[in-house]
Amino acid sequence: CHQLGIDQVFLGCDAYPSDSPEVANFPPHCIQGTVEAELDAGLTELPFSSRFQNIPKNSLSSFVGTDLEARLRALPSLKHLIFIGDCTDLCIYHGAMTAKMLANAHKLAWTVYVHADIVDTYDLPTNVALEIGATPHPGDFIHQFFLYHLHLNGVKVVS
């Protein structure tokens, strides 16, 4: 993206307080002050990483409880938003759908993209889920279903 001239990179990064309701829904992850809540070294070591805009978030959506909407709307020439990362059905879905709904509601000339080959979700087979008292999560099916739902709602799913 950098080589193609994309100069605005917003990174919605999970950063949960240990008592976050989000952590009650999923195993504890990305707790504030832990290495999981920091940007990966593969990103921070890029020579242009100082231009990245980190959006710490305490929700599945990069928009809820953050200033991401205001930052994006302050860029009048913004036309394309690309969502990458994980999980397809959680953070990616909620971020991309919120961006698409904002664009529709406010007649913003944004095209929202999700690159199907660089997003994914987790797999939790039924037998393992039953063993640990969790909800099964058939990763391949859910990944495809949520890509379909994004497409159905006008998000450009590309590969």
Coordinates of C-alpha atoms in Angstrom, one line a residue:
C1 CA 0.0 0.0 0.0
H2 CA 2.8 2.4 0.9
Q3 CA 4.5 1.8 -2.5
L4 CA 1.2 2.7 -4.2
G5 CA 1.0 6.0 -2.4
I6 CA -1.5 5.2 0.3
D7 CA -0.5 7.6 3.0
Q8 CA -3.3 7.3 5.6
V9 CA -3.1 4.1 7.6
F10 CA -5.4 3.7 10.6
L11 CA -4.8 0.7 12.8
G12 CA -7.8 -0.3 15.0
C13 CA -6.0 -2.2 17.7
D14 CA -7.7 -4.1 20.6
A15 CA -6.7 -2.7 23.9
Y16 CA -9.0 -4.0 26.6
P17 CA -8.9 -3.2 30.3
S18 CA -8.9 -6.4 32.2
D19 CA -12.5 -5.9 33.4
S20 CA -13.8 -5.2 29.9
P21 CA -17.2 -6.8 28.9
E22 CA -15.5 -7.8 25.6
V23 CA -13.2 -10.1 27.6
A24 CA -16.2 -11.8 29.1
N25 CA -17.3 -12.9 25.6
F26 CA -14.0 -14.3 24.5
P27 CA -10.9 -15.6 26.2
P28 CA -8.8 -12.7 27.6
H29 CA -6.8 -11.1 24.8
C30 CA -5.1 -7.8 24.0
I31 CA -5.3 -6.6 27.6
Q32 CA -3.9 -3.1 28.0
G33 CA -0.3 -3.1 29.1
T34 CA 0.4 -6.5 27.6
V35 CA 2.4 -7.3 24.4
E36 CA -0.8 -8.5 22.8
A37 CA -2.2 -4.9 22.9
E38 CA 0.9 -3.5 21.1
L39 CA 1.5 -3.3 17.4
D40 CA 3.4 -6.2 15.9
A41 CA 7.1 -5.6 15.4
G42 CA 6.6 -6.4 11.7
L43 CA 4.6 -3.2 11.5
T44 CA 6.6 -1.0 13.8
E45 CA 9.9 -1.8 12.1
L46 CA 8.6 -0.6 8.7
P47 CA 10.5 2.6 7.7
F48 CA 7.2 4.5 7.4
S49 CA 5.5 3.2 10.5
S50 CA 5.7 6.6 12.2
R51 CA 2.8 7.6 9.8
F52 CA 0.5 4.9 11.2
Q53 CA -2.4 6.2 13.3
N54 CA -3.1 3.8 16.1
I55 CA -6.8 3.6 17.2
P56 CA -6.9 1.8 20.5
K57 CA -10.3 0.2 20.8
N58 CA -12.3 -1.5 23.5
S59 CA -15.0 -2.8 21.2
L60 CA -15.4 -5.1 18.2
S61 CA -15.8 -1.9 16.1
S62 CA -13.0 0.5 15.4
F63 CA -15.6 3.2 15.3
V64 CA -17.4 2.7 18.7
G65 CA -15.8 4.7 21.5
T66 CA -13.0 6.1 19.3
D67 CA -12.5 9.2 17.1
L68 CA -12.0 7.2 13.9
E69 CA -15.2 8.5 12.3
A70 CA -14.1 12.1 12.9
R71 CA -10.6 11.4 11.6
L72 CA -11.9 9.9 8.4
R73 CA -14.5 12.5 7.8
A74 CA -11.8 15.2 8.2
L75 CA -10.2 13.8 5.0
P76 CA -12.4 15.3 2.2
S77 CA -10.4 13.5 -0.5
L78 CA -10.9 10.1 1.1
K79 CA -12.5 7.7 -1.4
H80 CA -11.3 4.2 -0.4
L81 CA -11.3 2.3 2.9
I82 CA -9.6 -1.1 3.0
F83 CA -10.2 -3.3 6.0
I84 CA -7.7 -6.1 6.7
G85 CA -6.9 -8.2 9.8
D86 CA -9.0 -10.6 11.9
C87 CA -11.6 -11.8 12.7
T88 CA -13.8 -11.7 9.5
D89 CA -17.0 -12.0 11.5
L90 CA -16.0 -9.8 14.4
C91 CA -13.7 -6.8 14.1
I92 CA -13.5 -6.8 10.3
Y93 CA -17.3 -7.1 9.8
H94 CA -18.2 -4.5 12.4
G95 CA -15.6 -2.0 11.1
A96 CA -16.4 -2.4 7.4
M97 CA -20.1 -2.4 8.0
T98 CA -20.0 0.7 10.1
A99 CA -17.9 2.5 7.5
K100 CA -20.4 1.4 4.8
M101 CA -23.4 2.5 6.9
L102 CA -21.7 5.9 7.6
A103 CA -21.0 6.3 3.9
N104 CA -24.6 5.5 3.0
A105 CA -26.2 7.7 5.7
H106 CA -24.0 10.7 5.0
K107 CA -23.7 10.3 1.2
L108 CA -19.9 10.0 1.5
A109 CA -18.0 8.9 -1.6
W110 CA -16.4 6.1 0.2
T111 CA -15.9 2.7 -1.3
V112 CA -15.3 0.1 1.4
Y113 CA -13.2 -2.9 0.7
V114 CA -12.4 -6.2 2.5
H115 CA -9.6 -8.3 1.0
A116 CA -10.9 -11.9 1.4
D117 CA -7.4 -13.4 1.2
I118 CA -6.0 -11.4 4.1
V119 CA -8.8 -11.6 6.6
D120 CA -9.8 -14.8 8.4
T121 CA -11.5 -16.0 11.6
Y122 CA -10.8 -18.6 14.2
D123 CA -12.0 -22.2 14.1
L124 CA -13.4 -23.9 17.2
P125 CA -14.7 -27.4 16.4
T126 CA -17.9 -28.6 18.1
N127 CA -16.2 -31.4 20.1
V128 CA -13.6 -28.9 21.5
A129 CA -16.3 -26.3 22.2
L130 CA -18.4 -28.8 24.1
E131 CA -15.4 -29.9 26.1
I132 CA -14.5 -26.4 27.3
G133 CA -18.1 -25.0 27.5
A134 CA -17.8 -22.6 24.6
T135 CA -19.9 -22.0 21.5
P136 CA -18.7 -23.9 18.4
H137 CA -17.2 -21.6 15.7
P138 CA -16.8 -23.3 12.3
G139 CA -14.2 -20.9 11.0
D140 CA -14.3 -21.7 7.2
F141 CA -18.1 -21.5 7.0
I142 CA -18.3 -18.3 9.2
H143 CA -15.5 -16.6 7.2
Q144 CA -17.3 -17.3 3.9
F145 CA -20.7 -16.3 5.3
F146 CA -19.6 -13.0 6.6
L147 CA -17.7 -12.2 3.4
Y148 CA -21.0 -12.9 1.6
H149 CA -22.9 -10.6 4.0
L150 CA -20.4 -7.8 3.6
H151 CA -20.8 -8.2 -0.2
L152 CA -24.6 -8.3 0.1
N153 CA -24.4 -4.9 1.9
G154 CA -22.3 -3.2 -0.7
V155 CA -18.8 -3.7 0.7
K156 CA -16.4 -4.7 -2.1
V157 CA -15.0 -8.1 -1.2
V158 CA -11.9 -8.6 -3.3
S159 CA -9.2 -11.2 -3.6

